[in-house]
Coordinates of C-alpha atoms in Angstrom, one line a residue:
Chain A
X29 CA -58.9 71.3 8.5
X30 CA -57.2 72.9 11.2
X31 CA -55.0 76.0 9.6
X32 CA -52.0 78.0 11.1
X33 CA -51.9 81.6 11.0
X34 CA -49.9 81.2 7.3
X35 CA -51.7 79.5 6.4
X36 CA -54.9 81.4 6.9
X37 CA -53.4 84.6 5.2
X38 CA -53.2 81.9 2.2
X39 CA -57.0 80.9 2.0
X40 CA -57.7 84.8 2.7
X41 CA -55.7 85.9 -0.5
X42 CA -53.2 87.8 1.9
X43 CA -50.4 86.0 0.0
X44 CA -51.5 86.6 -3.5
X45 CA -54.5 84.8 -5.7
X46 CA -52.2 82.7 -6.7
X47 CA -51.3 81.0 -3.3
X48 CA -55.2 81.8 -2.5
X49 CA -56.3 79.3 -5.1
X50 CA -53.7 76.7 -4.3
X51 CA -54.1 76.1 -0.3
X52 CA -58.0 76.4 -1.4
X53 CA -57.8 73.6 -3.9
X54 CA -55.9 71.8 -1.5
X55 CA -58.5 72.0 1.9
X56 CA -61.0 71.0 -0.3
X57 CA -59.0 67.8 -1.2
X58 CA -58.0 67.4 2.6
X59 CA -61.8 67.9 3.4
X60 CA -62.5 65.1 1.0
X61 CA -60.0 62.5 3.1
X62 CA -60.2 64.0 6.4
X63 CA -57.1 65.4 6.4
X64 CA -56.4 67.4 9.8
X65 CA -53.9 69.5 9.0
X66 CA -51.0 70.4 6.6
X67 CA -47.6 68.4 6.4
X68 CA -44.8 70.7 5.0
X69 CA -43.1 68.9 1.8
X70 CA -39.8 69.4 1.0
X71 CA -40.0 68.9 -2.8
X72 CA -42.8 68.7 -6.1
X73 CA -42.7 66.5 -8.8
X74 CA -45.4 67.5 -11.2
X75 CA -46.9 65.5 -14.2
X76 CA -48.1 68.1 -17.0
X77 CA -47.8 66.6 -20.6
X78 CA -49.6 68.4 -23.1
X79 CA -51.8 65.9 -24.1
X80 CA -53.6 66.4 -20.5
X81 CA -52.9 69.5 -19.8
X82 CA -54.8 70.4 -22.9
X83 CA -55.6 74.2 -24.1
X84 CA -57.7 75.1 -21.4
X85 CA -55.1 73.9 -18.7
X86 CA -52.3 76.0 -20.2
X87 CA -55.1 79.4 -20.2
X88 CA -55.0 78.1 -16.3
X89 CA -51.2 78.2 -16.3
X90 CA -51.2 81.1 -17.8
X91 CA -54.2 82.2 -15.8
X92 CA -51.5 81.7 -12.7
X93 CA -48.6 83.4 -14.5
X94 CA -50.1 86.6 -14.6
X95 CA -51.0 86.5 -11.1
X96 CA -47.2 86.6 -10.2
X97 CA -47.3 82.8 -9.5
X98 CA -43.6 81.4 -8.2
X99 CA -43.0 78.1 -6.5
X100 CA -41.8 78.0 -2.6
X101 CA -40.1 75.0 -2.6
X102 CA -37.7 73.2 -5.7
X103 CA -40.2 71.9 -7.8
X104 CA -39.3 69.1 -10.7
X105 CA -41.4 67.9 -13.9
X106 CA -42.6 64.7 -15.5
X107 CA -41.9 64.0 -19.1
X108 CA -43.2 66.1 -21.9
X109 CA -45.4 64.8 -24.4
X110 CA -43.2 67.1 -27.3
X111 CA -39.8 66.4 -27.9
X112 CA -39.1 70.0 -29.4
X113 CA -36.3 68.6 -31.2
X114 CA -38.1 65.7 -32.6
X115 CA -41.9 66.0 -33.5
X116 CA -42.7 66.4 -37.0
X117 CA -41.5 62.8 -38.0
X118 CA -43.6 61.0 -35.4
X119 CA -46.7 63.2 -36.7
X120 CA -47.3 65.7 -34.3
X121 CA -48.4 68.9 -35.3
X122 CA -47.7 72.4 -34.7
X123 CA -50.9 72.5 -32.4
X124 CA -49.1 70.2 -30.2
X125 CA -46.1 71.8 -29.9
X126 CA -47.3 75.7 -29.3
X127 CA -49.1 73.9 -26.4
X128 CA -46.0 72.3 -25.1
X129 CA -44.1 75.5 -25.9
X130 CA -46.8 77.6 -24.1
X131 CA -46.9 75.0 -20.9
X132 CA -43.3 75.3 -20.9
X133 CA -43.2 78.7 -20.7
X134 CA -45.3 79.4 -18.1
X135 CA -43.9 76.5 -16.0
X136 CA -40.6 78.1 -16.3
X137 CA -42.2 81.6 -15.4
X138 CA -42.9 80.2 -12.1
X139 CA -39.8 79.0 -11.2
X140 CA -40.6 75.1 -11.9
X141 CA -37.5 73.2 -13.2
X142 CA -38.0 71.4 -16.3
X143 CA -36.4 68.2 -15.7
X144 CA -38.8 66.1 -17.4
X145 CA -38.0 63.2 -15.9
X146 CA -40.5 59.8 -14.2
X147 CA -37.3 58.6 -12.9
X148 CA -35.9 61.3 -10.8
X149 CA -34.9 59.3 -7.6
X150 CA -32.4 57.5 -10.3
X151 CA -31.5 60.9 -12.0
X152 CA -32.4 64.3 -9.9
X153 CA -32.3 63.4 -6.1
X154 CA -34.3 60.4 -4.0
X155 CA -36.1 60.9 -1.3
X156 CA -35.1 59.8 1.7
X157 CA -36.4 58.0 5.0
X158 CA -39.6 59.7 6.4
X159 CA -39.2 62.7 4.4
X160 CA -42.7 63.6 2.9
X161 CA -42.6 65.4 -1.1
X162 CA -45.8 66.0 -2.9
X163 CA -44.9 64.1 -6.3
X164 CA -47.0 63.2 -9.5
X165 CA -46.4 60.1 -11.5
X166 CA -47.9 57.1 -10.7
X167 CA -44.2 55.2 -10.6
X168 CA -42.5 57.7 -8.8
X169 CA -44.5 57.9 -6.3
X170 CA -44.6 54.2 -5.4
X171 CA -41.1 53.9 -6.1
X172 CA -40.7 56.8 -3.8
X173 CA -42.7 55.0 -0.5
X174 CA -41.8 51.5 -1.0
X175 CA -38.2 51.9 -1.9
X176 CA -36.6 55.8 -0.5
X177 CA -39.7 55.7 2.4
X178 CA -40.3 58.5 1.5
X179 CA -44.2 59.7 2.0
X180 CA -46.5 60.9 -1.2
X181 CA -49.5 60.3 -2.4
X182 CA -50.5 60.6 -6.1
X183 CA -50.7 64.0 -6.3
X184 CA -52.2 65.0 -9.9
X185 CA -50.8 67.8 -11.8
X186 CA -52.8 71.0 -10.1
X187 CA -52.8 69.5 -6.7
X188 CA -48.8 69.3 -7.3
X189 CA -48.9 72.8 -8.6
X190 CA -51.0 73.7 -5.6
X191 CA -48.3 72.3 -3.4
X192 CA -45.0 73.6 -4.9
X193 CA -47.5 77.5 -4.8
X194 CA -47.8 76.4 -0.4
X195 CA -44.7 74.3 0.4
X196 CA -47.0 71.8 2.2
X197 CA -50.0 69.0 1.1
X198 CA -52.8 68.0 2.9
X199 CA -52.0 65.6 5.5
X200 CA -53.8 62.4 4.3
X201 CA -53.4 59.0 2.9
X202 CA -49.5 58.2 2.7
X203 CA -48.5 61.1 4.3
X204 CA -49.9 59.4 8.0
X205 CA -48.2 55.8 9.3
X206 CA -51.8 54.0 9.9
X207 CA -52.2 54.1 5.7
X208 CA -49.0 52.5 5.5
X209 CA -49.5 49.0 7.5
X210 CA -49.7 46.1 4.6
X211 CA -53.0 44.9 4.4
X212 CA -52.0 41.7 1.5
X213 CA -49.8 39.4 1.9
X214 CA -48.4 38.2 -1.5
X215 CA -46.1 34.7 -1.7
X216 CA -43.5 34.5 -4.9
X217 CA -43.1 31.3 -6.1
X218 CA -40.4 32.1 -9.0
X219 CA -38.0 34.4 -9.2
X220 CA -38.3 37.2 -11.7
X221 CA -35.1 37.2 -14.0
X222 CA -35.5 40.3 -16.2
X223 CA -37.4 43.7 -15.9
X224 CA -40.6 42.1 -18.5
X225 CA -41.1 39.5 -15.3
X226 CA -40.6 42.1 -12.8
X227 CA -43.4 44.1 -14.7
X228 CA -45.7 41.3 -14.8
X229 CA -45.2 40.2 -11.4
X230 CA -46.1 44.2 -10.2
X231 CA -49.1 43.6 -12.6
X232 CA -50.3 40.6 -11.0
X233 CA -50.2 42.3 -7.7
X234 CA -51.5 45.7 -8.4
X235 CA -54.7 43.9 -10.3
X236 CA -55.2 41.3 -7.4
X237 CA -54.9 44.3 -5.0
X238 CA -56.8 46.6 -6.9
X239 CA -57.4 50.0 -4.9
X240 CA -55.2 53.0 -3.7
X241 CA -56.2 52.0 -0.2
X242 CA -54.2 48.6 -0.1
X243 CA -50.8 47.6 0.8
X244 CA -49.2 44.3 -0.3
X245 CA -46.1 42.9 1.5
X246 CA -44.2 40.5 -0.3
X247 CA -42.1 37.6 0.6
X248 CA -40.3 35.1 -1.1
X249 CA -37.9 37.5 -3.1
X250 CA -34.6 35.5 -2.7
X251 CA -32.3 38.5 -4.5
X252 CA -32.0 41.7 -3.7
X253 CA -33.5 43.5 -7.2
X254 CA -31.9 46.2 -8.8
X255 CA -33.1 49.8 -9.1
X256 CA -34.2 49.2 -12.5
X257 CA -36.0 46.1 -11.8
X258 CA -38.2 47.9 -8.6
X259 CA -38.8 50.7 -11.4
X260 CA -40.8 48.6 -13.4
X261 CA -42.0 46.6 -10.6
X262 CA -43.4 49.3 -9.1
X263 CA -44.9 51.7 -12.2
X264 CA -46.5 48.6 -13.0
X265 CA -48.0 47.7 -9.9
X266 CA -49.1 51.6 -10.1
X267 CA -50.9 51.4 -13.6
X268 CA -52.5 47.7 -13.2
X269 CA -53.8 48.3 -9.4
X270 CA -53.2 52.5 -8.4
X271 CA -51.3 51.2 -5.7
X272 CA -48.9 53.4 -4.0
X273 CA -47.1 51.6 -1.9
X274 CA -45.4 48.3 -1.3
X275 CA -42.9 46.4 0.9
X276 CA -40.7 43.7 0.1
X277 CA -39.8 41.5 3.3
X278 CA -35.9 41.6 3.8
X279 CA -35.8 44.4 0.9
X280 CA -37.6 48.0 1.3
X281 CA -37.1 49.4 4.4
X282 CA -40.1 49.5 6.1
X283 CA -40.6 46.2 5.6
X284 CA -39.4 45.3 9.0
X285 CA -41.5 47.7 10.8
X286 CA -44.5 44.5 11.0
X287 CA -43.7 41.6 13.0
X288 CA -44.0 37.5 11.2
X289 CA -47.0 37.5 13.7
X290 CA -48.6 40.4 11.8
X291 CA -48.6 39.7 8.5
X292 CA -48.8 36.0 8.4
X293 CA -52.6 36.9 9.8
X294 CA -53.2 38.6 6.4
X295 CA -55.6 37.8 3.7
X296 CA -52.5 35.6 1.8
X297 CA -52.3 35.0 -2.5
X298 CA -49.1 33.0 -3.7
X299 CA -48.3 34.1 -6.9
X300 CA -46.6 31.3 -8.8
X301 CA -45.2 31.4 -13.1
X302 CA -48.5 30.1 -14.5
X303 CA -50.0 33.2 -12.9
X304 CA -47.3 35.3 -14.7
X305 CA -47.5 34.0 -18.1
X306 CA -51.2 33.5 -18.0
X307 CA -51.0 37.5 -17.9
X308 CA -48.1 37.7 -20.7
X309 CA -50.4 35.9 -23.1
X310 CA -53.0 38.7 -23.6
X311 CA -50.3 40.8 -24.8
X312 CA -49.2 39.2 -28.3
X313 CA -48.0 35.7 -29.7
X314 CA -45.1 34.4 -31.4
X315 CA -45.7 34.9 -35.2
X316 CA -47.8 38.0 -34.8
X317 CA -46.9 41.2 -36.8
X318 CA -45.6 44.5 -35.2
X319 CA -45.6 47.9 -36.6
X320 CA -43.4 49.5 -33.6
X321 CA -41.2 48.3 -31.1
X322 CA -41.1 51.2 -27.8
X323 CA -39.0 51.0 -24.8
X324 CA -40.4 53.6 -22.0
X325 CA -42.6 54.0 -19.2
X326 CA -40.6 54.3 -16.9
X327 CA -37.7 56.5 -19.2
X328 CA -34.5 54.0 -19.6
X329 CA -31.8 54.6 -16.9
X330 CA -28.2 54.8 -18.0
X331 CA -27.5 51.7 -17.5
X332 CA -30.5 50.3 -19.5
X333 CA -29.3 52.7 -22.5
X334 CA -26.2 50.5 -22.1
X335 CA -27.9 47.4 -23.3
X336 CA -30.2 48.6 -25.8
X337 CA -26.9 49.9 -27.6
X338 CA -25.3 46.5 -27.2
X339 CA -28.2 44.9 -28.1
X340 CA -28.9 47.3 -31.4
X341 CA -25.0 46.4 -32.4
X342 CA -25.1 45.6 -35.9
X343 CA -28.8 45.5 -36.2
X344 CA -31.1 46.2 -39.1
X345 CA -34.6 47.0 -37.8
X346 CA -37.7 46.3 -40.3
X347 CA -40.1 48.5 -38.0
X348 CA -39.2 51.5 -36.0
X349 CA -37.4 51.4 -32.6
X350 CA -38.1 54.4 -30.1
X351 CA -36.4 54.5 -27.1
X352 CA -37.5 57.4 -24.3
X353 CA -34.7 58.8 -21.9
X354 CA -34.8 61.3 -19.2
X355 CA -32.6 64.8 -20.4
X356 CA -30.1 63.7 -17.5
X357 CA -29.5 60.1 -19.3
X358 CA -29.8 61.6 -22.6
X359 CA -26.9 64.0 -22.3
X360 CA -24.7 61.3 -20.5
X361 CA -25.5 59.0 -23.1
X362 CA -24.5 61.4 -25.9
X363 CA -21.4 62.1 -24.3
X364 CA -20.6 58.4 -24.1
X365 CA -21.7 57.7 -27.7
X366 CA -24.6 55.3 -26.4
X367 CA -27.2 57.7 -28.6
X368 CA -25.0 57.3 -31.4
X369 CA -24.4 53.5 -31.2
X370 CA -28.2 53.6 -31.6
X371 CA -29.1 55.7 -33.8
X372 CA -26.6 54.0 -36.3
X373 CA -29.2 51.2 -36.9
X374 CA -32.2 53.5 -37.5
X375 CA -34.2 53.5 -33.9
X376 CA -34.4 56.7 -32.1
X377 CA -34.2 58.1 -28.9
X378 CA -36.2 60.5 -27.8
X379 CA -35.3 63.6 -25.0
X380 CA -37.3 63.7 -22.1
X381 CA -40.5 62.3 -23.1
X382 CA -42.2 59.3 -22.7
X383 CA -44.2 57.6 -25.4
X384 CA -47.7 56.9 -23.7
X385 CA -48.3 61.0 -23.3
X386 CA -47.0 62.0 -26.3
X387 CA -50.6 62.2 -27.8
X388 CA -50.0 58.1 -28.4
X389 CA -53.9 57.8 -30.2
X390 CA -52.7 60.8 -33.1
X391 CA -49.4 59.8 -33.5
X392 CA -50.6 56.1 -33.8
X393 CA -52.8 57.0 -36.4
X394 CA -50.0 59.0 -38.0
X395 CA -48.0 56.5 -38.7
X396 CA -50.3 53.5 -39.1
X397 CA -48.7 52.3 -35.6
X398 CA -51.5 50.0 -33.9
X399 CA -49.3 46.5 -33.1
X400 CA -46.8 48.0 -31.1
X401 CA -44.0 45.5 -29.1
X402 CA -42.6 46.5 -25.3
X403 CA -40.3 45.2 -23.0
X404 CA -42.8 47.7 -20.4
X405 CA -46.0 46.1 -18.1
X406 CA -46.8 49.7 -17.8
X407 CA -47.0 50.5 -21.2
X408 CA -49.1 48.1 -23.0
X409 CA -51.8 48.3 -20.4
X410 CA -52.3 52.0 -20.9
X411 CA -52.2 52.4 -24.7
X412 CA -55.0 49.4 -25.1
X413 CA -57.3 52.5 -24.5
X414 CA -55.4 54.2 -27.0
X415 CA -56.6 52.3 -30.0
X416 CA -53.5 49.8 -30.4
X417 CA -53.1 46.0 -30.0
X418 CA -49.6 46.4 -27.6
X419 CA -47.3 43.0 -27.2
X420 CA -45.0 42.5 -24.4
X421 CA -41.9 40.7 -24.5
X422 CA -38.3 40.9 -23.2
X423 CA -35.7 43.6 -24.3
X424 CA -33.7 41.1 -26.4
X425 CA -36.9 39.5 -27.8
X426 CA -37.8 43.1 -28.8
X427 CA -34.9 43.7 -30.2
X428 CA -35.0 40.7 -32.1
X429 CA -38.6 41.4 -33.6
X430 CA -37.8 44.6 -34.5
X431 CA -35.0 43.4 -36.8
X432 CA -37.9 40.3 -37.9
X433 CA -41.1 42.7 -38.1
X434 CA -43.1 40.2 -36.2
X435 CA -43.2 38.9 -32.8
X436 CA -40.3 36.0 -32.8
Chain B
X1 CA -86.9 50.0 -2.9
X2 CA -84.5 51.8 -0.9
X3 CA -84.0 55.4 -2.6
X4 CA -81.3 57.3 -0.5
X5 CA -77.9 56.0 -0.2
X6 CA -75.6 57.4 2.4
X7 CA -71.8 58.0 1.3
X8 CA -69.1 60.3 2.8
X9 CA -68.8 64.2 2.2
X10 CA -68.0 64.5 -1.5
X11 CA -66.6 67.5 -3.6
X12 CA -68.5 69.8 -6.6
X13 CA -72.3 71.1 -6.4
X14 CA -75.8 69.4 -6.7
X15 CA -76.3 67.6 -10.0
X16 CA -79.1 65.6 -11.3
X17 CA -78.8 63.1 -14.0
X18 CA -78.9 59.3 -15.9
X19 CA -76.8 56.7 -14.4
X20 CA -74.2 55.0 -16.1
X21 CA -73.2 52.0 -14.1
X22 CA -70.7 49.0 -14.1
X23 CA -68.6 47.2 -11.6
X24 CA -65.6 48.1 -13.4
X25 CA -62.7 50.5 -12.8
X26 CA -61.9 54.4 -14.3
X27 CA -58.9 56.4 -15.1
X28 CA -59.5 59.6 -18.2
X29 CA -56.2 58.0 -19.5
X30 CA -56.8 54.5 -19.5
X31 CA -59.9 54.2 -20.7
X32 CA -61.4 56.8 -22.9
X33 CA -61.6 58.2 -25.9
X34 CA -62.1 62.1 -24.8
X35 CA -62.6 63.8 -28.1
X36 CA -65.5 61.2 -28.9
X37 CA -66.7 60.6 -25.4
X38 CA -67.0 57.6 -25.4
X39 CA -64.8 54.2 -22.9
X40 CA -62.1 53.3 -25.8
X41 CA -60.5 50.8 -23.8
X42 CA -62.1 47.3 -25.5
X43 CA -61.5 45.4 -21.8
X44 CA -63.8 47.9 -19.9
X45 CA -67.3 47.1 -19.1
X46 CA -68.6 50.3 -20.7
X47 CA -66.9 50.3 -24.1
X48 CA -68.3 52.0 -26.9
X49 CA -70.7 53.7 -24.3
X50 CA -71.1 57.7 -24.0
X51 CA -70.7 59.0 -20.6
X52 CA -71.1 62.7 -21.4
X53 CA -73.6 64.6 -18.9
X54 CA -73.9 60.8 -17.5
X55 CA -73.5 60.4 -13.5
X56 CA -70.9 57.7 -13.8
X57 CA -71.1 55.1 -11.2
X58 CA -68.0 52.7 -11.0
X59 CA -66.1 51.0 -8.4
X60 CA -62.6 52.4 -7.4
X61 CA -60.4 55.0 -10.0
X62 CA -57.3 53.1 -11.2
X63 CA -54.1 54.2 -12.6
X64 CA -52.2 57.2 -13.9
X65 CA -52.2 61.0 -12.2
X66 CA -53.1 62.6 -15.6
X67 CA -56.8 62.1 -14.8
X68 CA -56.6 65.2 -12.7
X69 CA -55.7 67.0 -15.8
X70 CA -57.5 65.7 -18.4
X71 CA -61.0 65.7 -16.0
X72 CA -60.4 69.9 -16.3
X73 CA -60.2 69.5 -20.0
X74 CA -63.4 67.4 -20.6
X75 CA -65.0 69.6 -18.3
X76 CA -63.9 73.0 -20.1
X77 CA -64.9 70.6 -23.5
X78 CA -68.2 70.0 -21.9
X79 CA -67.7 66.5 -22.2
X80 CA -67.8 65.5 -19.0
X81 CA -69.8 63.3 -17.1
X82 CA -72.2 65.5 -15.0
X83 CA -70.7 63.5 -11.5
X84 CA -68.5 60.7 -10.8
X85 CA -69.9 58.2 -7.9
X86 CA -67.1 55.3 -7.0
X87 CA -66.9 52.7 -3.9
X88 CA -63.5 54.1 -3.5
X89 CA -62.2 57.3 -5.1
X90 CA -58.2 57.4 -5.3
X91 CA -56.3 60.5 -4.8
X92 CA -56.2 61.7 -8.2
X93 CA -60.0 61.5 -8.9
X94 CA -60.8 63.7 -6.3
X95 CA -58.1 66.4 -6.8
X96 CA -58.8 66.5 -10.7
X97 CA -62.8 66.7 -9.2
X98 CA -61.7 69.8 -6.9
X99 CA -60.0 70.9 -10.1
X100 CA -62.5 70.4 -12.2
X101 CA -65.1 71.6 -10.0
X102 CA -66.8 68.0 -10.7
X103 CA -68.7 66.6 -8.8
X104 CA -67.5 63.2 -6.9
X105 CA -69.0 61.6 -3.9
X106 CA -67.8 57.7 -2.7
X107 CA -68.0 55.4 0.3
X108 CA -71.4 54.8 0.7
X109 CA -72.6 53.3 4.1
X110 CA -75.3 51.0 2.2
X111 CA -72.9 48.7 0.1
X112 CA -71.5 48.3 -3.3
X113 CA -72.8 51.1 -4.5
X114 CA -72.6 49.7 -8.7
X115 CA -74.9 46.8 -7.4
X116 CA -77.3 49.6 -6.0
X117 CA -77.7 52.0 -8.7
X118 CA -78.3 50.8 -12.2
X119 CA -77.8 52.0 -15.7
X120 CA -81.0 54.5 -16.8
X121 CA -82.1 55.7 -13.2
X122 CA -81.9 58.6 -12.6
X123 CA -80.5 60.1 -9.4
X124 CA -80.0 63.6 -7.6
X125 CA -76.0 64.0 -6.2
X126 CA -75.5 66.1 -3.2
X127 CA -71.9 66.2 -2.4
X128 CA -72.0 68.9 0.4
X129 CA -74.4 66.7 2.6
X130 CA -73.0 63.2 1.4
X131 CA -76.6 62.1 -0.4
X132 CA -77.5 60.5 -3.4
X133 CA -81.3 59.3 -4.3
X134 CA -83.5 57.9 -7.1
X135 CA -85.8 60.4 -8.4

């Protein structure tokens, strides 16, 4: 890679070993894509639950902390995997949280802001047009190319360390124009109504797709979708396929950047309703019995808080309801009584955490939690690995079964 | 029998080892159970199969950014797969690989590279010089 003069007082240690290890980490990466420079970012979004991050990641973060580490640029975090407030009751243990309280610390130490949120173009700030940010999460990231325009790659938790430690990322993958030309053309036959069909549909996509490398462009979207419903189009996309990026012809904006000519020559799938509740039937069947019922991944926006707690209204649930906010929601929620309207009927919501990294195998096992009911794509394709049989099913239908204790 | 397989410049140190192949998918979240070391996830061609000190040869990494984490933590753990060989590596495998100091190699010039290695060979990896043979 081709290195200014900063930058090569970073990879010389001239700028502390901190910086040294980060730009050094990162060449290496830009080595490995052919990366021929740096781009500056202007932002970091960094995923660091504790289930991940494990012990010996925080002895790194530590590790970094006594080398005087402090961020360059504002730098934002994913959910935690410990709601401090909240942990004892869904079986975690003290282990857990000292490594939460530990991870925390040191984050803070550097100057990293601990917004724990996945949905912080909804909540924090978006991105906009062109702008390039170095951001972790899988479903921020693609929300942040294909809807803001903005330009990220995936950028795991120490490469987004690494970049908050530099103020740049190697320049690679989204970050240059030629990785952003569709190379799919997908054609919707139905019209998603609710964000379980949006979450299938990105699904369908991401697993026809199927590499970090590919681009679909999609036509045949006769509504222009709301934030919420690209959120869970687009995490679930993410998880089923690792795609990063997508455009929606007549919707995202750099949709119209490729000429009718262009993409009509590409390799072409129509995606019709059999294909989406062929995929919906491999997660759960009417008559089946639930032990949990979990809306996250992403964290609800405000507006989805709203309808839980109209939905929850008089409710009596025979299995537990968790719900996962971001802090931001949270807070506005308390203050509007949302949190309280729910909590009346027994579910809980949790405070900046998200249910999939808050050590979901232990706290499964815990609580005898294996048949657990989403209204999240995302969701019930990770925690299959995690020893549980996940369902997916609208909000209300979720709701419903809850109150049922089996899949109505 | 072709023995030497051409791929791009790949990340981590010279390892030698058993293959563990399948034309399936990876992500440390997804699909494993790390404290046993073992694929968890009951969908994945490898289930119920240890991949510790295995090199791992699968087709593209999938899903979440936590792999880049959690491939530090196996690694610290010691159980980690010795190398990771994919088609296509995604961001995330190879930062967590830097991380790690794991080693990962991918595109290979002679094809699908989990039709070309199999299960029980046993190969030498050489990520600086982009090489990977049968021995």
């Amino acid at each position: 890679m081709e290195l200014n003069k900063e930058e090569k007082a970073m990879a010389s240690g001239e700028l502390g070993d901190a910086v040294e290890w980060a730009i050094n980490h990162q060449i290496q990466v830009g080595n490995f894509f052919d990366a021929k420079n740096f781009v500056q970012v202007s932002n970091v979004h960094m995923m660091i639950d504790p289930e991940s991050v494990g012990i010996d990641g925080v002895l790194f973060l530590e590790k970094l902390v006594g080398m005087k580490a402090k961020v360059k640029i504002p730098m934002i975090t994913d959910p935690r995997g410990v709601d401090l407030n909240y942990y004892t009751p869904l079986g975690q243990t003290e282990e857990m949280a000292n490594i939460e309280r530990r991870t925390i610390k040191a984050c803070t130490s550097m100057g990293i802001l601990m917004t724990n949120t996945c949905v912080n173009y909804q909540t924090i700030m978006a991105p906009l047009l062109g702008e390039h940010v170095a951001y972790g999460d899988t479903g921020v990231v693609i929300y942040t190319n294909s809807v803001c325009g903005g330009r990220s790659n995936y950028e795991g938790g120490p490469s987004a360390l690494a970049a908050g430690l530099t103020g740049r990322t190697p320049r690679y993958g989204l970050h240059l124009e030629e990785k952003r030309i569709p190379t799919k053309k997908f054609c919707i036959k139905f019209e998603p109504s609710e964000l379980t069909d949006w979450g299938l549909l990105g699904a369908v996509i991401g697993k026809i797709s199927g590499s970090y490398w590919e681009v679909p462009i999609i036509e045949g979207i006769n509504h222009n979708p709301k934030s919420d419903e690209l959120k869970h189009f687009g995490a679930s996309m993410a998880s089923y396929g690792s795609i990063p990026l997508f455009h929606i012809i007549g919707i995202t904006p750099e949709a119209q950047n490729y000429s009718s000519k262009f993409v009509n020559q590409l390799d072409e799938h129509e995606i019709t309703i059999d294909d989406i509740l062929s995929l919906k039937s491999q997660f759960g069947k009417k008559g089946d019995k639930i032990d949990v019922v979990v809306f996250a991944a992403p964290q609800l926006s405000i507006f989805e808080m709203q309808k839980v707690s109209e939905l929850c209204f008089n409710k009596s649930f025979k299995v537990p309801v968790i719900i996962c906010t971001s802090p931001q929601v949270y807070a506005d929620a308390s203050r509007m009584k949302i949190i309280d309207q729910i909590e009346e009927t027994g579910a809980k919501v949790l405070e900046g955490t998200c249910f999939y990294n808050q050590y979901a195998r232990e706290i499964g096992l815990a609580n005898g939690w294996k048949r657990l009911m989403s209204n999240s794509a995302k969701i019930v394709n990770i925690l299959g690995g995690y020893g549980y049989e996940p369902s997916l099913s609208s909000m209300e239908n979720c709701i419903d079964s809850a109150v049922a204790g089996e899949i109505i | 029998m072709k023995i030497l397989f051409k791929c791009h410049i790949g990340i981590g140190t010279k390892v030698q080892g058993e293959v563990l192949s399948a034309n399936d998918n990876f992500s440390a979240r997804y699909d494993l159970d790390r404290l046993k070391g073992i694929f968890s996830r009951p969908q994945h061609k490898l289930v119920g199969k240890s991949y510790v000190d295995k090199i791992l040869v699968l087709n593209e990494s999938k899903g979440g950014v936590a792999s880049a984490w959690m491939l530090y933590e196996m690694c610290a753990r010691k159980m980690a797969p010795k190398a990771i060989l994919f088609n296509k590596a995604n961001t995330i495998l190879a930062q967590g690989a830097s991380f790690a100091n794991l080693t990962i190699c991918d595109r290979f010039i002679d094809g699908d590279i989990t039709s070309l290695l199999s299960s029980g060979q046993r190969v030498a990896v050489d990520p600086i010089n982009g090489l990977v043979s049968i021995i």
